[in-house]
Coordinates of C-alpha atoms and ligand atoms in Angstrom, one line a residue:
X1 CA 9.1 -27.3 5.1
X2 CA 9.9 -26.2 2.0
X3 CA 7.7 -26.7 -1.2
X4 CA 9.6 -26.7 -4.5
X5 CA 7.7 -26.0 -8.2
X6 CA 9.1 -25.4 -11.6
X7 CA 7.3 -23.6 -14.1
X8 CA 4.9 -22.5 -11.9
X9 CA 2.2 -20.5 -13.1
X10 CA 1.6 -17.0 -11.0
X11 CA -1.7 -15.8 -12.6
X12 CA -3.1 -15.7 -9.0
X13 CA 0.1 -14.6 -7.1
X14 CA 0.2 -11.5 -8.4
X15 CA -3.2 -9.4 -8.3
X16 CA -2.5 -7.5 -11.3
X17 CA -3.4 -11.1 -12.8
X18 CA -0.2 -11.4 -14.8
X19 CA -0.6 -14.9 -16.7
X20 CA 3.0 -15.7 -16.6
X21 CA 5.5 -18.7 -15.0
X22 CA 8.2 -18.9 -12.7
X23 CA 11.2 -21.3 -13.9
X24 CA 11.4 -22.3 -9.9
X25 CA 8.9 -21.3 -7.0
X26 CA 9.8 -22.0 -3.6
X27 CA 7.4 -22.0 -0.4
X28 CA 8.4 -22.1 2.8
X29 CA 6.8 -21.9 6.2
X30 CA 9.3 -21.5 9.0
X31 CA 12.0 -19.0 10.1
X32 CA 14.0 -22.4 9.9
X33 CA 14.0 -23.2 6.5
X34 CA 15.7 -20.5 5.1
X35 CA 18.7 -21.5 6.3
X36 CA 18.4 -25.0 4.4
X37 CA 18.0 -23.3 1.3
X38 CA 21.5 -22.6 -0.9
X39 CA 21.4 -19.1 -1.9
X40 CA 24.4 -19.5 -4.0
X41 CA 22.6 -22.9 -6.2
X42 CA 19.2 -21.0 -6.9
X43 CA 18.5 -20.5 -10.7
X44 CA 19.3 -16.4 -11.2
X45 CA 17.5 -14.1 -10.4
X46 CA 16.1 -14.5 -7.4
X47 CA 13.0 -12.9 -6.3
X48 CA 10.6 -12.9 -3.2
X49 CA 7.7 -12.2 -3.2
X50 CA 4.6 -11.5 -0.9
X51 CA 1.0 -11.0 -2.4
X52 CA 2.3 -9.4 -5.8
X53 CA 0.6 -6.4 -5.4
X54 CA 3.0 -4.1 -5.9
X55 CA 4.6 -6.1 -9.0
X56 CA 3.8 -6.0 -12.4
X57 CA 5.6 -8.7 -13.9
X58 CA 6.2 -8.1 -18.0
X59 CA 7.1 -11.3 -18.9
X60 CA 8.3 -15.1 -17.3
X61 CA 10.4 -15.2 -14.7
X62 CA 13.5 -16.7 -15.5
X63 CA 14.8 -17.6 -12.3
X64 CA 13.3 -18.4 -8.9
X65 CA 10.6 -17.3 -6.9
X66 CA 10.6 -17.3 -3.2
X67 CA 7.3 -16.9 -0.8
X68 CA 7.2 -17.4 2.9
X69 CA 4.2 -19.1 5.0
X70 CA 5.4 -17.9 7.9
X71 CA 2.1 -17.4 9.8
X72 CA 1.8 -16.3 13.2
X73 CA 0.7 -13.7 15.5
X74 CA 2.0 -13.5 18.9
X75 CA 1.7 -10.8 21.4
X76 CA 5.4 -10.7 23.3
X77 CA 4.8 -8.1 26.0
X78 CA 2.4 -6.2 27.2
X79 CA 3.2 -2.8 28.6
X80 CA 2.5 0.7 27.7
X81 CA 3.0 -0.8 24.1
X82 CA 1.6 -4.3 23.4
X83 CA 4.8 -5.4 21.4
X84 CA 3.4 -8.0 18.4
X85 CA 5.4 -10.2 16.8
X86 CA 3.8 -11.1 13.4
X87 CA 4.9 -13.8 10.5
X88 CA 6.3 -12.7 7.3
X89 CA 3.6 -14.7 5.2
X90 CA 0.6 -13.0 7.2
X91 CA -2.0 -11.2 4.8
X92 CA -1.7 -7.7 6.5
X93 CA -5.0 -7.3 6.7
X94 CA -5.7 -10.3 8.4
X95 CA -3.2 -8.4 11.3
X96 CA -5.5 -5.8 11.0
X97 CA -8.5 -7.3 11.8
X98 CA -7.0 -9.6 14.5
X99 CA -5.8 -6.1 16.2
X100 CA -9.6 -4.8 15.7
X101 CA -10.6 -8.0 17.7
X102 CA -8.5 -7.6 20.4
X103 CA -9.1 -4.0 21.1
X104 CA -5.6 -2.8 19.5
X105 CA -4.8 0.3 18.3
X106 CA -2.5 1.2 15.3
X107 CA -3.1 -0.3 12.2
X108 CA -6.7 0.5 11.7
X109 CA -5.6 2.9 9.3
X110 CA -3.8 0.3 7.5
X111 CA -6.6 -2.4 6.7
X112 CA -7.5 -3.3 3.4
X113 CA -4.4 -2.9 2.1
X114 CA -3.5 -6.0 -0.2
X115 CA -0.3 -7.4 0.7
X116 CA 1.0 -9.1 3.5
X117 CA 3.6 -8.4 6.5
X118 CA 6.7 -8.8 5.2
X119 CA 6.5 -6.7 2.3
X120 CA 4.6 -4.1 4.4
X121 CA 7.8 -3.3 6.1
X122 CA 9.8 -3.6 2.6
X123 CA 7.2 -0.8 1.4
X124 CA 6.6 1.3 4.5
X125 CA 3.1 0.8 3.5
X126 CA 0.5 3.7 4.2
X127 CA -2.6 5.2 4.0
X128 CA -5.4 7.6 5.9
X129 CA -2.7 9.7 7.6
X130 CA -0.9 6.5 9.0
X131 CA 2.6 4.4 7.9
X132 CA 3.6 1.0 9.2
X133 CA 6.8 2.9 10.4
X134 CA 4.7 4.7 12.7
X135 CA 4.0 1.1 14.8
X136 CA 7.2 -1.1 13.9
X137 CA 9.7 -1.8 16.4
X138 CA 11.6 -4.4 14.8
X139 CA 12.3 -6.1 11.6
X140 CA 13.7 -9.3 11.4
X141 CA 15.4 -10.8 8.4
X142 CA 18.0 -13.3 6.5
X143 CA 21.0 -12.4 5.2
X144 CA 20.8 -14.3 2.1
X145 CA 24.6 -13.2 1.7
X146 CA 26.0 -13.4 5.7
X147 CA 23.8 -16.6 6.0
X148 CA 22.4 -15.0 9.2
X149 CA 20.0 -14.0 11.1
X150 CA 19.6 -10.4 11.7
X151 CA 17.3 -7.3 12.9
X152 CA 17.0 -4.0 12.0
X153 CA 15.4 -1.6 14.7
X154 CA 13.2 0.9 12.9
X155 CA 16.1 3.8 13.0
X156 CA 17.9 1.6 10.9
X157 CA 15.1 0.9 8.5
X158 CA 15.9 4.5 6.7
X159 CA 12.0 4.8 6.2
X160 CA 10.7 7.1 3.8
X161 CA 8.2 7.8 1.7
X162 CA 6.8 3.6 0.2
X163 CA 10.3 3.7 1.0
X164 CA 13.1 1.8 2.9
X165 CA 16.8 0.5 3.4
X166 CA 15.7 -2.4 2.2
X167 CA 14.8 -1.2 -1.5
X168 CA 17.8 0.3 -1.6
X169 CA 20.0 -0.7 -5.0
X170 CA 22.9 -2.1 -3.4
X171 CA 21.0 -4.1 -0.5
X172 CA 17.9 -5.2 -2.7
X173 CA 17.1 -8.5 -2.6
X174 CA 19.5 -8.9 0.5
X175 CA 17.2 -9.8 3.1
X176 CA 14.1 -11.6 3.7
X177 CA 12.0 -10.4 6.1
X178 CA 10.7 -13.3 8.7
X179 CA 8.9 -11.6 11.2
X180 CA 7.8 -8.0 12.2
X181 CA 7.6 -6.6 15.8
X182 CA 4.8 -4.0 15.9
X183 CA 4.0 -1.7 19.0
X184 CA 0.5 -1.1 19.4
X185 CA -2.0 0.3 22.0
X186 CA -4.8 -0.6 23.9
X187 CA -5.2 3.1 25.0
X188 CA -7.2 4.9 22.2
X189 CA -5.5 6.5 19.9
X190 CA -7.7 7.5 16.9
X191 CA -5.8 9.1 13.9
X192 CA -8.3 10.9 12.0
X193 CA -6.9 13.6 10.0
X194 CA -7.2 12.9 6.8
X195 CA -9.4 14.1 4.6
X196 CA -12.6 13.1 5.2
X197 CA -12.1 10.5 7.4
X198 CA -13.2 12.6 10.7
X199 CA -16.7 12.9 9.4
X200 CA -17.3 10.2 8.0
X201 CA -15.9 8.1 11.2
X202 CA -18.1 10.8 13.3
X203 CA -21.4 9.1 11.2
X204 CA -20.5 6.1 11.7
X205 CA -20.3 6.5 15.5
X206 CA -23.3 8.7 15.4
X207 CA -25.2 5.5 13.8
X208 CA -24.0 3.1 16.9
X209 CA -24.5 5.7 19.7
X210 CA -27.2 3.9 21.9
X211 CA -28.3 7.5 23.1
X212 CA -31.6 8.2 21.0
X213 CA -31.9 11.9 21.6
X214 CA -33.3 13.7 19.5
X215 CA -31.4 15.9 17.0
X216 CA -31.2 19.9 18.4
X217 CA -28.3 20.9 16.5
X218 CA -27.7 20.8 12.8
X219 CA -24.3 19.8 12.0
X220 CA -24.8 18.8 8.3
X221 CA -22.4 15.8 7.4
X222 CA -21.0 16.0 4.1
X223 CA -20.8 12.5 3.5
X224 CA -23.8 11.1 4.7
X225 CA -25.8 12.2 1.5
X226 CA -29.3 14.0 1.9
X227 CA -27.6 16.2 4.8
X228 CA -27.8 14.2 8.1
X229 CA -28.4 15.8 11.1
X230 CA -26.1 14.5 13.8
X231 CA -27.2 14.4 17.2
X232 CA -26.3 17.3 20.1
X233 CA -23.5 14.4 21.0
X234 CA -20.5 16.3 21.7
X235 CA -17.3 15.3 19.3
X236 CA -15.5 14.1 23.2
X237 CA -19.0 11.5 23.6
X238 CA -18.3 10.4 20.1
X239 CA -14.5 10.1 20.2
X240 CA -15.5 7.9 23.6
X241 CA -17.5 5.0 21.6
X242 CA -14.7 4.9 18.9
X243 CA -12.9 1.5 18.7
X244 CA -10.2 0.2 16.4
X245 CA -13.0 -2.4 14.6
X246 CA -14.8 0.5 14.0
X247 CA -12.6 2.7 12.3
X248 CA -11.3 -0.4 9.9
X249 CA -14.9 -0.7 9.3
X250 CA -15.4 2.5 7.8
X251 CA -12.1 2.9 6.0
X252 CA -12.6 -0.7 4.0
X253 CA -16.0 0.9 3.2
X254 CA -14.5 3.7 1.8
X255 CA -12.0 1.9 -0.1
X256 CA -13.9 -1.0 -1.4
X257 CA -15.6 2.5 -3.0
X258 CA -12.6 3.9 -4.3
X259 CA -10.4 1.2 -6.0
X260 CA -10.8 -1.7 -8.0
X261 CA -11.1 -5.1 -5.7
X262 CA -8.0 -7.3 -6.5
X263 CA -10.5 -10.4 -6.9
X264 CA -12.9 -8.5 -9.7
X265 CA -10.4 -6.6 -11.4
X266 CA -6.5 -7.0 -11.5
X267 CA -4.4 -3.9 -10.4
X268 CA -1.5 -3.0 -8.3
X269 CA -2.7 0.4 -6.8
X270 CA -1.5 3.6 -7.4
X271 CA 0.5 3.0 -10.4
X272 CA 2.6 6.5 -10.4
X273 CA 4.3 8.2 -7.7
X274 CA 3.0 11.7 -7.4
X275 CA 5.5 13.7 -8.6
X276 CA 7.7 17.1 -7.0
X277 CA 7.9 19.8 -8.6
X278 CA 9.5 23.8 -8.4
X279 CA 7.1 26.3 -6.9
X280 CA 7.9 28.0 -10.2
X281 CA 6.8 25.2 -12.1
X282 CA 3.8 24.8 -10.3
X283 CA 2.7 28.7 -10.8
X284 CA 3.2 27.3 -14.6
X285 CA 0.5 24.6 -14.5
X286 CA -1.8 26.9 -12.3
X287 CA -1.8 29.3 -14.5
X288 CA -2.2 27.4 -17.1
X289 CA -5.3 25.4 -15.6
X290 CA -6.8 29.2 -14.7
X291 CA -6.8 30.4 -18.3
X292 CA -8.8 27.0 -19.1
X293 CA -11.3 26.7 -16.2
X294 CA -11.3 30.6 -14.9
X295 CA -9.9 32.6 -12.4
X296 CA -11.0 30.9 -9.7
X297 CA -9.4 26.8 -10.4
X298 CA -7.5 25.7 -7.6
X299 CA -4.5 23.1 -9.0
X300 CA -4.9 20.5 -6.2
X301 CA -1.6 20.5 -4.7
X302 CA 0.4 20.1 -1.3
X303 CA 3.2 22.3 -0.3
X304 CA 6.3 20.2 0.9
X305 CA 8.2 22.1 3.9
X306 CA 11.0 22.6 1.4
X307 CA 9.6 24.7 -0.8
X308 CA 8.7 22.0 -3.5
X309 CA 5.2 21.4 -4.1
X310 CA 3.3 17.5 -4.5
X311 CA 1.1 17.5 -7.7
X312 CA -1.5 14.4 -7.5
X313 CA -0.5 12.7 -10.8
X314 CA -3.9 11.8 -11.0
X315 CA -5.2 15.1 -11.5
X316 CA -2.6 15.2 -13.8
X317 CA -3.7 11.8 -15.7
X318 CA -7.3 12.7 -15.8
X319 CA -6.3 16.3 -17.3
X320 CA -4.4 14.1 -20.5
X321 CA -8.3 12.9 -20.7
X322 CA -6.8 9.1 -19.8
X323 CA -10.1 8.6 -16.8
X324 CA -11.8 5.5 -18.0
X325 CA -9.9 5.2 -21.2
X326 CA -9.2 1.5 -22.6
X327 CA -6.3 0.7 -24.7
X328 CA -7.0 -3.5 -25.4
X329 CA -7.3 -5.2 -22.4
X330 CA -6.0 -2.5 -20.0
X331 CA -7.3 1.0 -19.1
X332 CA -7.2 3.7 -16.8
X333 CA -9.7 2.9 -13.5
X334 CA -12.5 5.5 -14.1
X335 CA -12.6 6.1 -10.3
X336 CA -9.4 6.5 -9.6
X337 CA -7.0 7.4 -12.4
X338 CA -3.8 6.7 -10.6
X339 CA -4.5 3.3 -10.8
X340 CA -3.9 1.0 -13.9
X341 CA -6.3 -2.4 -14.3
X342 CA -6.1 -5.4 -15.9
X343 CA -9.6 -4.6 -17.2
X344 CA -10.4 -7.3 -19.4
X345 CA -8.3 -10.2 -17.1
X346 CA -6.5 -10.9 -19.9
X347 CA -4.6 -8.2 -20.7
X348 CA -0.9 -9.0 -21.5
X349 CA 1.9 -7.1 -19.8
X350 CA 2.9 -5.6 -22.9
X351 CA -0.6 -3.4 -23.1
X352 CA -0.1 -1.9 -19.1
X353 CA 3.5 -1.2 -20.2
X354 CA 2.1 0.7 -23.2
X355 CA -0.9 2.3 -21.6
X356 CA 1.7 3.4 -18.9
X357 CA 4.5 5.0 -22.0
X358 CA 1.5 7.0 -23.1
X359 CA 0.1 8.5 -20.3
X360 CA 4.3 9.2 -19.0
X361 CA 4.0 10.7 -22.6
X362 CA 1.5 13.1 -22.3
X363 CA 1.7 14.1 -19.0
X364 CA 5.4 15.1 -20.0
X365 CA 3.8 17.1 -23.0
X366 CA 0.9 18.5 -21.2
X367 CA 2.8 19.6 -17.8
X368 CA 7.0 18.9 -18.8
X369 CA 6.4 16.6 -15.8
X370 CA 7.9 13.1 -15.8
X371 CA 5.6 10.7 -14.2
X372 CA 7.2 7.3 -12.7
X373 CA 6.0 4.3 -11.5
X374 CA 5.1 3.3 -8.3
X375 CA 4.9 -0.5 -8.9
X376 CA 8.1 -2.6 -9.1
X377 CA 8.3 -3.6 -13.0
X378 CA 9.5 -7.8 -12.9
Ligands
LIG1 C1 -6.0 -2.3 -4.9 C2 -4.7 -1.9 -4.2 C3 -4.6 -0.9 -3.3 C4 -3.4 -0.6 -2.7 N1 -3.4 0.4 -1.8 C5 -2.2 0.7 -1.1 C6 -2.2 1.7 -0.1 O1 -3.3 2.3 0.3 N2 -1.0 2.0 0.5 C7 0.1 1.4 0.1 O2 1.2 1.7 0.7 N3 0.1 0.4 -0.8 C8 -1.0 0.1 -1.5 N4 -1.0 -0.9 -2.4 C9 0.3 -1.5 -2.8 C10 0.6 -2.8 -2.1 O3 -0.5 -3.3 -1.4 C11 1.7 -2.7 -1.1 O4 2.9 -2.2 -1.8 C12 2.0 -4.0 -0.4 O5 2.9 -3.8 0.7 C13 2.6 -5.0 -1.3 O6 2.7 -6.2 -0.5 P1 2.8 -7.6 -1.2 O7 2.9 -8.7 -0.1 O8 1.8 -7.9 -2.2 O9 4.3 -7.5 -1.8 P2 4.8 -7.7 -3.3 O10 4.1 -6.9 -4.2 O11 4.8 -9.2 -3.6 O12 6.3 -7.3 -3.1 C14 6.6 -5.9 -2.9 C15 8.1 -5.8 -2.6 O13 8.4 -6.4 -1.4 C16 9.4 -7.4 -1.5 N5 9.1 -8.5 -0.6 C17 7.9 -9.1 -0.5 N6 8.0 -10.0 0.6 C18 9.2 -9.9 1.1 C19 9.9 -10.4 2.2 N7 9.3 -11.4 3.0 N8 11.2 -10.1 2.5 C20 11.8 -9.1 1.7 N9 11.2 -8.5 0.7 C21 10.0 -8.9 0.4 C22 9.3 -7.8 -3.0 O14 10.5 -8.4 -3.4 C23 9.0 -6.5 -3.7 O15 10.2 -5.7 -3.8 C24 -2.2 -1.2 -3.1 C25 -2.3 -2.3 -4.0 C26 -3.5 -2.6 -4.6 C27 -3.5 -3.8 -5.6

């Protein structure tokens, strides 16, 4: 079925809480339907759209607004991989947790990340070490221009970094995605190699270990505050009890921690990409930093395999002095300066448009780096 609305207003479809209209919204909820729509007839432009958490749309949308329903998880074959076929219109995380429930590894990584299923393979979504490359099989989409169906194996998704074929100019807006086929695991696979996500998993497993013995070494663990013992448990014990529920447990813990809820205060995420830079450039800015902080300042930074170095824009943002800062009803979050929020809930697209000029502005003066955006500008 198909719902059509005109002039519909998509404050809540978009979590940076935009208050702004579409000219014509279309809802649909099977595979079916798309091919009773008329691509050709729709009012221009046309955009789909999942949860709007990558989108900051700046003003009305002029033309029409396309969403799918498409909800369904279905497990297709179970072999080494347990191949999952999941709808379009599924809230990601919801596929998360339902892959906790049943025991299934590979997206655990993945929960709590706003969104849902078909933009997650638009986006190559990631975080904690993990991509959704790493588990698709299959996409499969409408060729709004063939009218037909097709799917793209995930060779021919050209995945790269929040990246993918289908953001690419000359395709954009080509295809719709309907369904995803993900391969996942029920043999344990636990990915923890980022950052601190060993330990504080480790704790957590500590905490459910049903073996009471008492503490005889002294492994202090750096998140646990007030330096925790953990138990003479060997890491192969601990690694034993892990399960996919409970590493999506502790990551939405430490995320709810980090960045702004959606519901409380409107963002898209990261705002910037983190920008590539010369190893020449980069000696630069670390000296630089040195001269201000002392000898001894370490530039966070990641060295790329071809030479270039990764420079987190938010160190970057919060050395302009933009942490925390407000500028009317937007500001810079104060626990994560990457991120942009609608702090007031009524800021107006033209104040996150000009708090995001100013800090591009003086990150270019402070480190001749340009800074851009992450989120898709509507
Ligand atoms: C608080 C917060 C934290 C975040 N953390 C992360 C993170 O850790 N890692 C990460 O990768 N991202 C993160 N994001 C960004 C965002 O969650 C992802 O980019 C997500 O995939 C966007 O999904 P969506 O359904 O909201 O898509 P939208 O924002 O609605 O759309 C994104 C793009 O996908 C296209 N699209 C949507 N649905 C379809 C479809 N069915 N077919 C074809 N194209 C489609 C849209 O046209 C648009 O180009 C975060 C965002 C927020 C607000």
């Amino acid at each position: 079925m198909i719902n059509t609305t005109y002039y519909q207003d998509l404050t809540k479809m978009n979590t940076f809480g935009m208050k702004v209209k579409a000219r014509c919204f279309m809802e649909y909820d099977s595979v079916a339907d798309l091919v009773d729509i008329e691509f050709e007839e729709l009012a221009r432009p046309v955009l789909h759209i999942g949860g709007g958490s990558n989108l900051l749309f700046t003003d009305d949308f002029k033309g029409t607004v396309l969403h799918s329903k498409i909800n369904f998880i279905e497990i297709l074959e179970e072999g080494s991989d347990v191949l999952v076929s999941v709808g379009s219109g599924v809230v990601f995380d919801d596929f998360c947790a339902w892959a906790a429930k049943e025991g299934l590894w590979g997206v655990e990584n993945l929960s709590y990340i706003p969104g849902e299923v078909g933009a997650s393979a638009v986006q190559n979504i990631g975080a904690y070490g993990v991509e959704v490359k790493d588990v698709i099989r299959t996409v499969y989409c409408y060729d709004t221009v063939e009218e037909e169906f097709v799917k793209f194996d995930v060779e021919e998704c050209e995945y790269g970094y929040r990246d993918s074929v289908f953001k690419a100019p000359e395709v954009k807006g080509r295809y719709i995605v309907t369904h995803v086929v993900f391969a996942l695991s029920r043999t344990p696979q636990p990915r923890l190699d980022y950052g601190h996500l060993r330990d504080a998993v480790m704790a957590s497993s500590v905490s459910l270990s049903s073996d009471p013995r008492p503490a005889t070494s002294s492994l202090t663990h750096p998140l646990a505050g007030g330096g925790m013992s953990l138990p003479s448990d060997t890491e192969e014990a601990m690694m034993s009890r892990l399960t996919p529920a409970l590493i999506r447990k502790v990551i939405i813990k430490i995320r709810k921690e980090k960045l702004p809820e959606p519901s409380v205060m409107g963002s898209a995420g990261s705002f910037f990409k983190n920008p590539v830079i010369t190893a020449e450039h980069f000696a630069r800015i670390e000296a630089a930093a040195k001269a201000e902080y002392g000898p001894d300042y370490k530039v966070p930074h990641y060295d790329l395999p071809d030479g270039m170095v990764k420079v987190p824009a938010a160190w970057m943002i919060e050395q302009c002095g933009w942490k925390g800062r407000r500028s009317g009803g937007a500001a810079v979050y104060d626990k994560q300066p990457l991120v942009i929020v609608n702090y007031t809930g009524d800021a107006y697209p033209e104040e996150i448009v000009g708090l995001e000029r100013r800090i591009i502005a003086s990150v270019k003066a402070k480190f001749d780096i340009d800074l851009h955006p992450e989120v898709e500008h509507i």
